[in-house]
PDB file of C-alpha atoms in Angstrom:
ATOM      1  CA  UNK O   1     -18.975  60.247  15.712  1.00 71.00           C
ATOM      2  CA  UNK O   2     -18.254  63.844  14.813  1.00 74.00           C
ATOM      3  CA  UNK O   3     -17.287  64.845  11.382  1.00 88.00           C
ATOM      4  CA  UNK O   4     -16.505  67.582   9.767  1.00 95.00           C
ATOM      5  CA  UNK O   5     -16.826  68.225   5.594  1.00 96.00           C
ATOM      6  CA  UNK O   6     -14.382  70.529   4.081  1.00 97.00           C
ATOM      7  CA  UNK O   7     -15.626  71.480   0.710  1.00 97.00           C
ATOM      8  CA  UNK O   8     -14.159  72.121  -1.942  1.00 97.00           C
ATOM      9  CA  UNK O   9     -11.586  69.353  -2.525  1.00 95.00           C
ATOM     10  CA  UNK O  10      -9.233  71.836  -5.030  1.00 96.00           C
ATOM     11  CA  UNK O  11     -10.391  75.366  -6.009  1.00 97.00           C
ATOM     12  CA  UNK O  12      -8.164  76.306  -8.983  1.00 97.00           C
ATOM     13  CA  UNK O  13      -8.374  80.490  -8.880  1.00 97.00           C
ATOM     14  CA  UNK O  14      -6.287  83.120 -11.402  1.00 97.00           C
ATOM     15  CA  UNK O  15      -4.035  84.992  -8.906  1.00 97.00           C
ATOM     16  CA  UNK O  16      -6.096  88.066  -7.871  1.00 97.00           C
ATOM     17  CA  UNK O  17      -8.993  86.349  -7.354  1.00 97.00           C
ATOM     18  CA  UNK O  18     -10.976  85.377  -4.197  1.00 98.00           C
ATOM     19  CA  UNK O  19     -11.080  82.160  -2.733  1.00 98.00           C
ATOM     20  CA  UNK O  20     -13.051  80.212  -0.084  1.00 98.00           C
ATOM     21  CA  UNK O  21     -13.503  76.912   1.708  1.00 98.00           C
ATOM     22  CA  UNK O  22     -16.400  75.557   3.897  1.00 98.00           C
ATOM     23  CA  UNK O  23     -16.702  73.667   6.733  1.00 98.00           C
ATOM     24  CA  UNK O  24     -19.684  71.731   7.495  1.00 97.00           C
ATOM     25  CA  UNK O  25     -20.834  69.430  10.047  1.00 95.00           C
ATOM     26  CA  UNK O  26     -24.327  67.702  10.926  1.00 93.00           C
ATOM     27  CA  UNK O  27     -23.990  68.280  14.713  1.00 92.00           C
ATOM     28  CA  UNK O  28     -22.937  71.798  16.864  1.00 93.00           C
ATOM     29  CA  UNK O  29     -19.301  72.218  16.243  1.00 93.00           C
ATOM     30  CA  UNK O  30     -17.493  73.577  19.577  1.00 90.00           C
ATOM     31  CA  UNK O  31     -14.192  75.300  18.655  1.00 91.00           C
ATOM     32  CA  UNK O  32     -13.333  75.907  14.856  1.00 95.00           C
ATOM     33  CA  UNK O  33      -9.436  76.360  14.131  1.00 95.00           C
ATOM     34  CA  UNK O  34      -8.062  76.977  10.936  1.00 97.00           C
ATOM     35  CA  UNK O  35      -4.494  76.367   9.900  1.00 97.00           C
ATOM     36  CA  UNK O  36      -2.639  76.219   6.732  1.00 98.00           C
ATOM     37  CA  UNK O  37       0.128  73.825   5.426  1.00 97.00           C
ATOM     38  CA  UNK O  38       2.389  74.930   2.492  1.00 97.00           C
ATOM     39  CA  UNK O  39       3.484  72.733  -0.521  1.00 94.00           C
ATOM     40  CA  UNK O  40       5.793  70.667   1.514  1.00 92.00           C
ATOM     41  CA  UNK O  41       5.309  71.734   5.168  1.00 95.00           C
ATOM     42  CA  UNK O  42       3.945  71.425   7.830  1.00 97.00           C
ATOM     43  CA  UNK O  43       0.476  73.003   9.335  1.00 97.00           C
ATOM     44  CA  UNK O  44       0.265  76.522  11.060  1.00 97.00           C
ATOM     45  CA  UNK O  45      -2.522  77.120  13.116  1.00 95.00           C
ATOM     46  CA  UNK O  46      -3.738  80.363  11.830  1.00 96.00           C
ATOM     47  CA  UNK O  47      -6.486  81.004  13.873  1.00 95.00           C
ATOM     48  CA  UNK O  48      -9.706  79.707  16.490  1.00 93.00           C
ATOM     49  CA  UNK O  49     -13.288  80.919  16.080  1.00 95.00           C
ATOM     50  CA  UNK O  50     -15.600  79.879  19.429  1.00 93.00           C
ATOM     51  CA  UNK O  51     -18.507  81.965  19.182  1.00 95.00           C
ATOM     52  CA  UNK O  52     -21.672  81.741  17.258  1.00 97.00           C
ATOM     53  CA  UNK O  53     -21.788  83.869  14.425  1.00 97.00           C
ATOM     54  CA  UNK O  54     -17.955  85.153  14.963  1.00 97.00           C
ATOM     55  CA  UNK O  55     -16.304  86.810  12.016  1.00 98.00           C
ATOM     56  CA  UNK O  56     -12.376  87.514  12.534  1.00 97.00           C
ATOM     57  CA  UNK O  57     -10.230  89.076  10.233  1.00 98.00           C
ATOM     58  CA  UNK O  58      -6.052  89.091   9.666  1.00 97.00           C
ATOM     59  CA  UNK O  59      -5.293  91.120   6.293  1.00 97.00           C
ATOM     60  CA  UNK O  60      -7.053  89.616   3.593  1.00 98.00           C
ATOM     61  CA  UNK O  61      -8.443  86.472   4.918  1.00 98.00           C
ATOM     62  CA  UNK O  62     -11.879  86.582   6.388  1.00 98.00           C
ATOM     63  CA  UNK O  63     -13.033  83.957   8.877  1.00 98.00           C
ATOM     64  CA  UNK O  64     -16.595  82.942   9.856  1.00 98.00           C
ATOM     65  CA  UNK O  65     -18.749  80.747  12.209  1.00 97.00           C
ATOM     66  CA  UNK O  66     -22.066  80.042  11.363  1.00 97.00           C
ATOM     67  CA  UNK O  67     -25.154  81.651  13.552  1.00 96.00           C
ATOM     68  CA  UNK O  68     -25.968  77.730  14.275  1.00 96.00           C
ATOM     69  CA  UNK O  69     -22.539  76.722  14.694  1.00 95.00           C
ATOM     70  CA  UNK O  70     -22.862  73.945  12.190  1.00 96.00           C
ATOM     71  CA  UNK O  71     -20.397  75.833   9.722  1.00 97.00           C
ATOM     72  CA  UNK O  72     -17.370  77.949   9.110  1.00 98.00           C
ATOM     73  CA  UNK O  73     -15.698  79.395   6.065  1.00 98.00           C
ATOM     74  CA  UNK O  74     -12.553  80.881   5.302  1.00 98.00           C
ATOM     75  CA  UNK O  75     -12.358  83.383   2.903  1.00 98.00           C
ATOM     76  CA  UNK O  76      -9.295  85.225   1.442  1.00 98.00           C
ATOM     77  CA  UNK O  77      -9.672  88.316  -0.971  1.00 98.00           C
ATOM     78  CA  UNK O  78      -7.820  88.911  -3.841  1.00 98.00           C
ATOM     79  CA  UNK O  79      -5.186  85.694  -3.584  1.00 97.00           C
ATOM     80  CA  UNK O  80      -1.706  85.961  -3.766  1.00 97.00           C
ATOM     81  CA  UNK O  81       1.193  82.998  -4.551  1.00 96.00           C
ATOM     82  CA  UNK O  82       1.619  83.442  -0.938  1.00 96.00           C
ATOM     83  CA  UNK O  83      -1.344  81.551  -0.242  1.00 98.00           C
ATOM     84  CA  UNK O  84      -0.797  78.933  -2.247  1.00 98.00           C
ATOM     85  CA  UNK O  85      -1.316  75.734   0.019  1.00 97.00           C
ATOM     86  CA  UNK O  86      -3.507  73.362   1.882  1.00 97.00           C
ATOM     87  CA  UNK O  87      -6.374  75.100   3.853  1.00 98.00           C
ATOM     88  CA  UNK O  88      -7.643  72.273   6.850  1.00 97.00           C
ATOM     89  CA  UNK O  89     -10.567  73.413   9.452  1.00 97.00           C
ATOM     90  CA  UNK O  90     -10.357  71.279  12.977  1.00 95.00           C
ATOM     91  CA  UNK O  91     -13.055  71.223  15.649  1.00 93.00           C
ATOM     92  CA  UNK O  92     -11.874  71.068  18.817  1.00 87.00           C
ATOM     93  CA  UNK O  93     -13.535  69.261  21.344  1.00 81.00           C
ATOM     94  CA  UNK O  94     -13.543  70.195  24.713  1.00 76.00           C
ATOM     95  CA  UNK O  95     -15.188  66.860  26.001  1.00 75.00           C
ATOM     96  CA  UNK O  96     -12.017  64.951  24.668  1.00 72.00           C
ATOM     97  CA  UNK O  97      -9.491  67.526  24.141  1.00 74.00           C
ATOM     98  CA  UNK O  98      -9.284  66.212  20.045  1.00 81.00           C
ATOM     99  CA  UNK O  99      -9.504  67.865  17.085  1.00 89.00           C
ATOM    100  CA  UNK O 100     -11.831  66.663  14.796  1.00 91.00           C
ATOM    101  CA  UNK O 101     -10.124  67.650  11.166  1.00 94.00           C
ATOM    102  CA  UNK O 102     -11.397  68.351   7.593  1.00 96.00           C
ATOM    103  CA  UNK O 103     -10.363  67.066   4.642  1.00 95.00           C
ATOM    104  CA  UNK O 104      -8.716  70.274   3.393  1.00 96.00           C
ATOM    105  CA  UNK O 105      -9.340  72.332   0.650  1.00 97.00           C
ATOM    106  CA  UNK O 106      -6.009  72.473  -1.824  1.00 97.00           C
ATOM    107  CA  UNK O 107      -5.560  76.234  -3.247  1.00 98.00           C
ATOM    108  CA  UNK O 108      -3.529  76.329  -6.620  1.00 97.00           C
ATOM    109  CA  UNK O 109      -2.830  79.516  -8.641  1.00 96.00           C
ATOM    110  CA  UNK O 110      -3.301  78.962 -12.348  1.00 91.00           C
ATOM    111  CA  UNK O 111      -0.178  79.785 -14.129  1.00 85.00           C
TER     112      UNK O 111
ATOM    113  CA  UNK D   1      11.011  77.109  13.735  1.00 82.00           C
ATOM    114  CA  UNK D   2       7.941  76.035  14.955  1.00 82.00           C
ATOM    115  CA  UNK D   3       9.558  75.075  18.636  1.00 92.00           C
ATOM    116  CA  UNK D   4       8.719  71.550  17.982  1.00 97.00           C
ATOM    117  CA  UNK D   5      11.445  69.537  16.822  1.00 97.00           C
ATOM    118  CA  UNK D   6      11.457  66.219  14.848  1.00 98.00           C
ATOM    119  CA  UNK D   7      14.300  64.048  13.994  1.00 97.00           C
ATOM    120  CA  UNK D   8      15.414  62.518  11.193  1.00 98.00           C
ATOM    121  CA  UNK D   9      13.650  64.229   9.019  1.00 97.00           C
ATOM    122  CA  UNK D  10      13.950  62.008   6.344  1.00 97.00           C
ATOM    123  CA  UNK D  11      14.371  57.948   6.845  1.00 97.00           C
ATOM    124  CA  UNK D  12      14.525  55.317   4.445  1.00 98.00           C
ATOM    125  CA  UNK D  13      14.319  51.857   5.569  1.00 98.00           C
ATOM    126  CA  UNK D  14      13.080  48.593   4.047  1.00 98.00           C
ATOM    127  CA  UNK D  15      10.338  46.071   4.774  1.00 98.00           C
ATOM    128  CA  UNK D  16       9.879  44.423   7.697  1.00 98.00           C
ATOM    129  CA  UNK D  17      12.188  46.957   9.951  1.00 98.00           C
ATOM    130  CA  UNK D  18      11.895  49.062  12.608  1.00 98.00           C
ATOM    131  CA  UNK D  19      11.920  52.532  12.872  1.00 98.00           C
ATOM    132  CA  UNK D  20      11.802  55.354  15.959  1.00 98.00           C
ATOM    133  CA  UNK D  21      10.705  58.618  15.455  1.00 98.00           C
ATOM    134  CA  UNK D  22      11.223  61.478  17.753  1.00 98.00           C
ATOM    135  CA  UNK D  23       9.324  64.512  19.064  1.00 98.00           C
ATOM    136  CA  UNK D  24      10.817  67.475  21.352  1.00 98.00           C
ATOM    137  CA  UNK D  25       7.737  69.780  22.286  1.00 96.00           C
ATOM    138  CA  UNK D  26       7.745  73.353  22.538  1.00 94.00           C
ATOM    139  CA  UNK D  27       8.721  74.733  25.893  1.00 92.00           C
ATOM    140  CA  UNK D  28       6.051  74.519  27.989  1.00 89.00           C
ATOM    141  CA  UNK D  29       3.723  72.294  26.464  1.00 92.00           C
ATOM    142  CA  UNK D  30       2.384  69.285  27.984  1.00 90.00           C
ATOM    143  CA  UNK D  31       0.275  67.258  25.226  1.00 91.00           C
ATOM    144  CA  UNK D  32       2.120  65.785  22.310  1.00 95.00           C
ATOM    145  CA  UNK D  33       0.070  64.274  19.205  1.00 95.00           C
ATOM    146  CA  UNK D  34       1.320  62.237  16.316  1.00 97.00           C
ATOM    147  CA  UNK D  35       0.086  62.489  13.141  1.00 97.00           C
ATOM    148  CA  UNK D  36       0.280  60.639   9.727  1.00 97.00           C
ATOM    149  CA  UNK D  37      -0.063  62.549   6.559  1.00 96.00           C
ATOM    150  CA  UNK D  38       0.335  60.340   3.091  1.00 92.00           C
ATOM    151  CA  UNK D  39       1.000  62.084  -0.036  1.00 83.00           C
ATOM    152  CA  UNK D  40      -1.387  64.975  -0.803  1.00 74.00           C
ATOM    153  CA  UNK D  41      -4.053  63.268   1.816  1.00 82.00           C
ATOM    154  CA  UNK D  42      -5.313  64.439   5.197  1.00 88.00           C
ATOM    155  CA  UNK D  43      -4.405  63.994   8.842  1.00 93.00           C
ATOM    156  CA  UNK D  44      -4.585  61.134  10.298  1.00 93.00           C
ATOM    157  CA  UNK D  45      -4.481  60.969  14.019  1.00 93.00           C
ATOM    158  CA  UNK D  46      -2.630  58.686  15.443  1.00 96.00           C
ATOM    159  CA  UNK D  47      -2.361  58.751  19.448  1.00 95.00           C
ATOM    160  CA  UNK D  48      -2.179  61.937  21.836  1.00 93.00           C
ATOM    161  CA  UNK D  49      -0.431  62.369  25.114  1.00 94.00           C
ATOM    162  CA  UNK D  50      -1.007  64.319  28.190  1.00 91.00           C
ATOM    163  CA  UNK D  51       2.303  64.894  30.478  1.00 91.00           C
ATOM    164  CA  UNK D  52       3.930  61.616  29.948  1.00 92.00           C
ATOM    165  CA  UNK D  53       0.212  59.585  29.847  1.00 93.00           C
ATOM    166  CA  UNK D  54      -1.605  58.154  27.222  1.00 93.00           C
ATOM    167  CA  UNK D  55      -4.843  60.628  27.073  1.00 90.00           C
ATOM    168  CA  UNK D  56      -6.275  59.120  23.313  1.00 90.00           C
ATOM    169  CA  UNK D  57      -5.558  56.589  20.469  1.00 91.00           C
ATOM    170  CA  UNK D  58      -6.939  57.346  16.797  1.00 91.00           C
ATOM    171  CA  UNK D  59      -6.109  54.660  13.993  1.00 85.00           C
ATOM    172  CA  UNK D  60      -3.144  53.390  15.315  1.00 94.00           C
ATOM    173  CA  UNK D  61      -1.806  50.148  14.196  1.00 95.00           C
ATOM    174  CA  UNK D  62      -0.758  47.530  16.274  1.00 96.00           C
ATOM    175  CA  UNK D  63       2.297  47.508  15.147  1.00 97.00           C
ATOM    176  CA  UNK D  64       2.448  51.722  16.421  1.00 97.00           C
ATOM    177  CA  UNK D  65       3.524  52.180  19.402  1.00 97.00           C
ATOM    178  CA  UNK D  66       4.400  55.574  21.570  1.00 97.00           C
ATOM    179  CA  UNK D  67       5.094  57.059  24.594  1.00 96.00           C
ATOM    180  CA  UNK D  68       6.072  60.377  25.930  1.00 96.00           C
ATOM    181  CA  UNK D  69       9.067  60.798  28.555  1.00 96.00           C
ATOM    182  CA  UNK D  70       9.341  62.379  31.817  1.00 95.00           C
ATOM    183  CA  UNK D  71      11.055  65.358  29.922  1.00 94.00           C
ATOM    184  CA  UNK D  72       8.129  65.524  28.112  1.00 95.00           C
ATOM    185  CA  UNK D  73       9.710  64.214  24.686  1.00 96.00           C
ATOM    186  CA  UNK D  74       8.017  61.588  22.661  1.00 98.00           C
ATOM    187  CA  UNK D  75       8.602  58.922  20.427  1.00 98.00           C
ATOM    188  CA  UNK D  76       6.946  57.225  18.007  1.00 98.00           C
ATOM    189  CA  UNK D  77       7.951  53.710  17.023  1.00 98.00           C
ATOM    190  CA  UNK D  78       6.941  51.644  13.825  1.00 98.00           C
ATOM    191  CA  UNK D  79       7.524  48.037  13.726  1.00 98.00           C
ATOM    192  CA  UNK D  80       7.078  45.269  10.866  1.00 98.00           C
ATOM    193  CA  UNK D  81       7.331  48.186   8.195  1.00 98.00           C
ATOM    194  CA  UNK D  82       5.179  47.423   5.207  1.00 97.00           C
ATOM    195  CA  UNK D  83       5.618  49.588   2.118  1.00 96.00           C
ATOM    196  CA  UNK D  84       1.550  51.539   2.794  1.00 95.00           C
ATOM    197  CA  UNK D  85       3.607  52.755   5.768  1.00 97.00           C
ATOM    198  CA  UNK D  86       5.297  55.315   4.130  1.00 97.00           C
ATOM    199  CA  UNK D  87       3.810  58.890   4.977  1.00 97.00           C
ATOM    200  CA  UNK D  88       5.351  61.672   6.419  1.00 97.00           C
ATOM    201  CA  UNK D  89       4.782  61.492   9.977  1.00 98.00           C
ATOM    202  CA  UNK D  90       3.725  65.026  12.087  1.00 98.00           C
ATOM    203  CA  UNK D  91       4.511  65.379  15.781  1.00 97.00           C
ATOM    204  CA  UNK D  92       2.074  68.680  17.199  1.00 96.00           C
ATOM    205  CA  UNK D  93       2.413  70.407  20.804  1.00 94.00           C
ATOM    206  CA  UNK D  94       0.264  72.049  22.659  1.00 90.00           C
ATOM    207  CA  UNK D  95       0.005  73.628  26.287  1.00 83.00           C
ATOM    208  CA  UNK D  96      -2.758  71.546  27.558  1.00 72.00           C
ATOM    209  CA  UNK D  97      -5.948  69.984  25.326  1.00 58.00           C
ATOM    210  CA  UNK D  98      -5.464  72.280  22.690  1.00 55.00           C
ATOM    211  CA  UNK D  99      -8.462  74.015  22.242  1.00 57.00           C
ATOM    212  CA  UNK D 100      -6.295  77.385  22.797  1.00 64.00           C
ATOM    213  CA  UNK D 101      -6.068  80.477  20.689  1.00 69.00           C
ATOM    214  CA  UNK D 102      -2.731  78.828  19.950  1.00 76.00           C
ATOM    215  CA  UNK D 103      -4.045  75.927  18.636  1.00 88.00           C
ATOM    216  CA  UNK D 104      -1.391  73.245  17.815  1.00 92.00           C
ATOM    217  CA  UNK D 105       2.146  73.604  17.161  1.00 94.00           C
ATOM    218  CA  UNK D 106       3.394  71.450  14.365  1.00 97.00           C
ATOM    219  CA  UNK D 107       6.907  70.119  13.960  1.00 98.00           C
ATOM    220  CA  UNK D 108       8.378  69.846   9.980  1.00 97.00           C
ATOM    221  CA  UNK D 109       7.831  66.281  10.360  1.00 97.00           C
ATOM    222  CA  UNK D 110       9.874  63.031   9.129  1.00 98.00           C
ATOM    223  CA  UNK D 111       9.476  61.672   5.904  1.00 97.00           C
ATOM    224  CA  UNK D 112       9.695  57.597   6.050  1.00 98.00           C
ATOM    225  CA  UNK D 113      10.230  56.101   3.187  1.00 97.00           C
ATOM    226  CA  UNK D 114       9.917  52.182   3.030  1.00 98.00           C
ATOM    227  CA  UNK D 115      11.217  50.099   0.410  1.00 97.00           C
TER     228      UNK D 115
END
Protein backbone atom coordinates (compact mmCIF):
# COMPACT_ATOMS: atom_id res chain seq x y z
CA UNK A 1 0.00 0.00 0.00
CA UNK A 2 0.93 3.66 0.10
CA UNK A 3 3.74 4.91 2.16
CA UNK A 4 5.19 7.76 2.84
CA UNK A 5 9.17 8.31 4.19
CA UNK A 6 9.79 11.21 6.37
CA UNK A 7 13.46 11.79 6.50
CA UNK A 8 15.32 12.82 8.75
CA UNK A 9 14.47 10.88 11.93
CA UNK A 10 16.05 13.93 14.42
CA UNK A 11 17.82 17.01 12.94
CA UNK A 12 19.69 18.54 15.91
CA UNK A 13 20.17 22.50 14.63
CA UNK A 14 21.88 25.62 16.85
CA UNK A 15 18.91 28.03 17.26
CA UNK A 16 19.18 30.41 14.26
CA UNK A 17 19.72 27.95 11.96
CA UNK A 18 17.57 26.45 9.13
CA UNK A 19 15.92 23.33 9.22
CA UNK A 20 14.12 20.90 6.87
CA UNK A 21 12.31 17.59 6.54
CA UNK A 22 11.37 15.48 3.43
CA UNK A 23 8.71 13.56 2.43
CA UNK A 24 9.04 10.87 0.01
CA UNK A 25 6.94 8.33 -1.50
CA UNK A 26 7.39 5.70 -4.47
CA UNK A 27 3.90 6.33 -5.95
CA UNK A 28 1.92 9.99 -6.85
CA UNK A 29 1.03 11.41 -3.53
CA UNK A 30 -2.57 13.20 -3.74
CA UNK A 31 -2.91 15.78 -0.91
CA UNK A 32 0.24 16.61 1.31
CA UNK A 33 -0.66 18.13 4.88
CA UNK A 34 1.73 19.12 7.29
CA UNK A 35 1.12 19.53 10.98
CA UNK A 36 3.20 19.92 13.99
CA UNK A 37 2.96 18.39 17.55
CA UNK A 38 4.81 20.09 20.49
CA UNK A 39 6.82 18.30 23.29
CA UNK A 40 3.80 16.95 24.94
CA UNK A 41 0.82 17.82 22.69
CA UNK A 42 -1.06 17.13 20.44
CA UNK A 43 -0.81 17.68 16.39
CA UNK A 44 -1.87 20.99 14.57
CA UNK A 45 -2.51 20.79 11.13
CA UNK A 46 -0.47 23.57 9.80
CA UNK A 47 -1.11 23.41 6.38
CA UNK A 48 -2.30 21.26 2.79
CA UNK A 49 -0.31 21.44 -0.44
CA UNK A 50 -2.50 19.78 -3.62
CA UNK A 51 -0.83 20.98 -6.57
CA UNK A 52 2.19 19.90 -8.43
CA UNK A 53 5.04 21.92 -7.85
CA UNK A 54 3.12 24.21 -5.08
CA UNK A 55 5.29 26.28 -2.81
CA UNK A 56 3.28 28.04 0.20
CA UNK A 57 4.65 30.15 2.66
CA UNK A 58 3.44 31.32 6.52
CA UNK A 59 6.41 33.50 8.11
CA UNK A 60 9.40 31.58 8.12
CA UNK A 61 8.42 28.17 7.14
CA UNK A 62 8.52 27.31 3.50
CA UNK A 63 6.45 24.46 2.10
CA UNK A 64 6.91 22.49 -1.16
CA UNK A 65 5.43 19.77 -3.48
CA UNK A 66 7.48 18.18 -5.82
CA UNK A 67 6.96 18.86 -9.84
CA UNK A 68 6.19 14.86 -9.86
CA UNK A 69 4.28 14.84 -6.81
CA UNK A 70 6.36 12.10 -5.32
CA UNK A 71 7.79 14.61 -2.60
CA UNK A 72 7.34 17.48 -0.25
CA UNK A 73 9.56 19.35 2.14
CA UNK A 74 9.12 21.65 4.82
CA UNK A 75 11.50 24.12 5.39
CA UNK A 76 11.76 26.75 8.21
CA UNK A 77 14.46 29.62 8.13
CA UNK A 78 16.35 30.72 10.82
CA UNK A 79 14.66 28.36 13.81
CA UNK A 80 13.42 29.58 16.84
CA UNK A 81 12.59 27.55 20.44
CA UNK A 82 9.20 28.07 19.15
CA UNK A 83 9.58 25.43 16.75
CA UNK A 84 10.86 23.08 18.75
CA UNK A 85 8.66 19.85 18.14
CA UNK A 86 7.61 16.95 16.03
CA UNK A 87 7.22 17.82 12.26
CA UNK A 88 4.71 14.74 10.59
CA UNK A 89 3.70 15.01 6.65
CA UNK A 90 0.18 13.00 5.86
CA UNK A 91 -1.13 12.19 2.39
CA UNK A 92 -4.49 12.35 2.10
CA UNK A 93 -6.30 10.14 0.03
CA UNK A 94 -9.23 11.02 -1.66
CA UNK A 95 -10.10 7.36 -2.79
CA UNK A 96 -10.42 6.41 1.01
CA UNK A 97 -10.70 9.58 2.78
CA UNK A 98 -7.23 8.40 5.04
CA UNK A 99 -4.28 9.94 5.70
CA UNK A 100 -1.39 8.15 4.97
CA UNK A 101 1.30 9.59 7.76
CA UNK A 102 5.14 9.93 8.01
CA UNK A 103 7.23 8.99 10.49
CA UNK A 104 8.04 12.54 11.65
CA UNK A 105 11.02 14.35 11.76
CA UNK A 106 11.89 15.42 15.68
CA UNK A 107 13.43 19.17 15.73
CA UNK A 108 15.64 19.84 18.91
CA UNK A 109 17.55 23.10 19.58
CA UNK A 110 21.03 22.46 20.90
CA UNK A 111 21.44 24.12 24.16
CA UNK B 1 -8.66 24.53 22.60
CA UNK B 2 -8.62 22.64 19.69
CA UNK B 3 -12.72 22.15 19.75
CA UNK B 4 -12.19 18.53 20.20
CA UNK B 5 -12.50 17.36 23.57
CA UNK B 6 -11.10 14.18 25.26
CA UNK B 7 -11.75 12.89 28.64
CA UNK B 8 -9.86 11.74 31.19
CA UNK B 9 -6.97 12.91 30.17
CA UNK B 10 -4.93 10.87 32.13
CA UNK B 11 -6.02 7.08 33.31
CA UNK B 12 -4.22 4.61 35.14
CA UNK B 13 -5.55 1.22 35.35
CA UNK B 14 -4.04 -2.25 35.75
CA UNK B 15 -3.85 -5.44 33.70
CA UNK B 16 -6.49 -7.16 32.46
CA UNK B 17 -9.19 -4.10 32.86
CA UNK B 18 -11.23 -2.17 30.93
CA UNK B 19 -11.08 1.17 29.97
CA UNK B 20 -13.50 3.83 27.83
CA UNK B 21 -12.21 6.67 26.27
CA UNK B 22 -14.17 9.55 25.01
CA UNK B 23 -14.23 11.93 22.04
CA UNK B 24 -16.57 15.18 21.60
CA UNK B 25 -15.88 16.54 17.95
CA UNK B 26 -15.70 19.97 16.94
CA UNK B 27 -18.97 21.55 16.00
CA UNK B 28 -19.79 20.60 12.84
CA UNK B 29 -17.70 17.82 12.04
CA UNK B 30 -18.87 14.55 10.99
CA UNK B 31 -15.74 12.03 10.85
CA UNK B 32 -14.04 11.14 14.07
CA UNK B 33 -10.56 9.13 14.01
CA UNK B 34 -8.70 7.54 16.84
CA UNK B 35 -5.29 7.45 17.07
CA UNK B 36 -2.50 5.75 19.17
CA UNK B 37 0.72 7.50 19.75
CA UNK B 38 3.44 5.50 22.14
CA UNK B 39 6.19 7.38 23.61
CA UNK B 40 8.20 9.50 21.14
CA UNK B 41 6.74 7.11 18.14
CA UNK B 42 4.34 7.87 15.30
CA UNK B 43 0.62 7.67 14.64
CA UNK B 44 -0.95 4.87 14.58
CA UNK B 45 -4.37 4.72 13.12
CA UNK B 46 -6.69 3.03 14.69
CA UNK B 47 -10.41 3.15 13.19
CA UNK B 48 -12.28 6.25 11.52
CA UNK B 49 -15.91 7.14 11.52
CA UNK B 50 -18.23 8.84 9.21
CA UNK B 51 -21.59 10.30 10.96
CA UNK B 52 -22.16 7.60 13.42
CA UNK B 53 -20.77 4.62 10.75
CA UNK B 54 -17.81 2.75 10.66
CA UNK B 55 -16.06 4.23 7.29
CA UNK B 56 -12.24 2.40 8.04
CA UNK B 57 -10.26 0.18 10.52
CA UNK B 58 -6.28 0.55 10.71
CA UNK B 59 -4.40 -1.79 13.31
CA UNK B 60 -6.97 -2.20 15.63
CA UNK B 61 -6.88 -4.93 18.09
CA UNK B 62 -9.49 -7.17 18.77
CA UNK B 63 -9.74 -6.34 21.91
CA UNK B 64 -10.47 -2.25 20.43
CA UNK B 65 -13.55 -1.53 19.97
CA UNK B 66 -15.48 1.97 18.95
CA UNK B 67 -18.33 3.57 17.88
CA UNK B 68 -19.56 7.03 17.32
CA UNK B 69 -23.12 8.25 18.68
CA UNK B 70 -26.00 9.83 17.12
CA UNK B 71 -24.65 13.17 18.67
CA UNK B 72 -21.79 12.53 16.86
CA UNK B 73 -19.50 11.73 20.04
CA UNK B 74 -17.27 8.74 20.10
CA UNK B 75 -15.80 6.35 22.24
CA UNK B 76 -13.13 4.28 22.26
CA UNK B 77 -13.06 1.18 24.45
CA UNK B 78 -9.99 -1.07 25.46
CA UNK B 79 -10.55 -4.37 26.92
CA UNK B 80 -8.10 -7.14 28.46
CA UNK B 81 -5.46 -4.26 29.09
CA UNK B 82 -1.96 -5.57 28.69
CA UNK B 83 0.90 -3.36 29.85
CA UNK B 84 2.19 -2.61 25.54
CA UNK B 85 -1.20 -0.89 25.74
CA UNK B 86 -0.13 2.05 27.26
CA UNK B 87 0.13 5.07 24.71
CA UNK B 88 -1.49 8.16 24.73
CA UNK B 89 -4.49 7.81 22.75
CA UNK B 90 -5.55 10.90 20.04
CA UNK B 91 -9.17 11.44 19.05
CA UNK B 92 -9.07 13.93 15.49
CA UNK B 93 -12.27 15.67 13.81
CA UNK B 94 -12.87 16.64 10.73
CA UNK B 95 -15.86 18.07 8.55
CA UNK B 96 -16.10 15.30 6.14
CA UNK B 97 -12.95 12.92 4.72
CA UNK B 98 -10.50 15.28 5.69
CA UNK B 99 -8.66 16.11 2.84
CA UNK B 100 -9.67 19.95 3.64
CA UNK B 101 -7.50 22.99 3.96
CA UNK B 102 -8.40 22.34 7.58
CA UNK B 103 -7.01 19.19 7.74
CA UNK B 104 -7.67 17.36 11.07
CA UNK B 105 -8.50 18.68 14.33
CA UNK B 106 -6.73 16.97 17.15
CA UNK B 107 -7.97 16.67 20.71
CA UNK B 108 -5.01 16.84 23.76
CA UNK B 109 -5.54 13.26 24.02
CA UNK B 110 -5.65 10.71 27.14
CA UNK B 111 -2.72 9.30 28.53
CA UNK B 112 -3.42 5.45 29.68
CA UNK B 113 -1.22 4.18 31.75
CA UNK B 114 -1.40 0.32 32.54
CA UNK B 115 0.19 -1.30 35.31
Amino acid sequence: GQQVMQIPQYQHVQEGEDFTTYCNSSTTLSNIQWYKQRPGGHPVFLIQLVKSGEVKKQKRLTFQFGEAKKNSSLHITATQTTDVGTYFCADYMDSNYQLIWGAGTKLIIKP
Amino acid sequence: DSGVTQTPKHLITATGQRVTLRCSPRSGDLSVYWYQQSLDQGLQFLIQYYNGEERAKGNILERFSAQQFPDLHSELNLSSLELGDSALYFCASSPEGGGSNYGYTFGSGTRLTVV
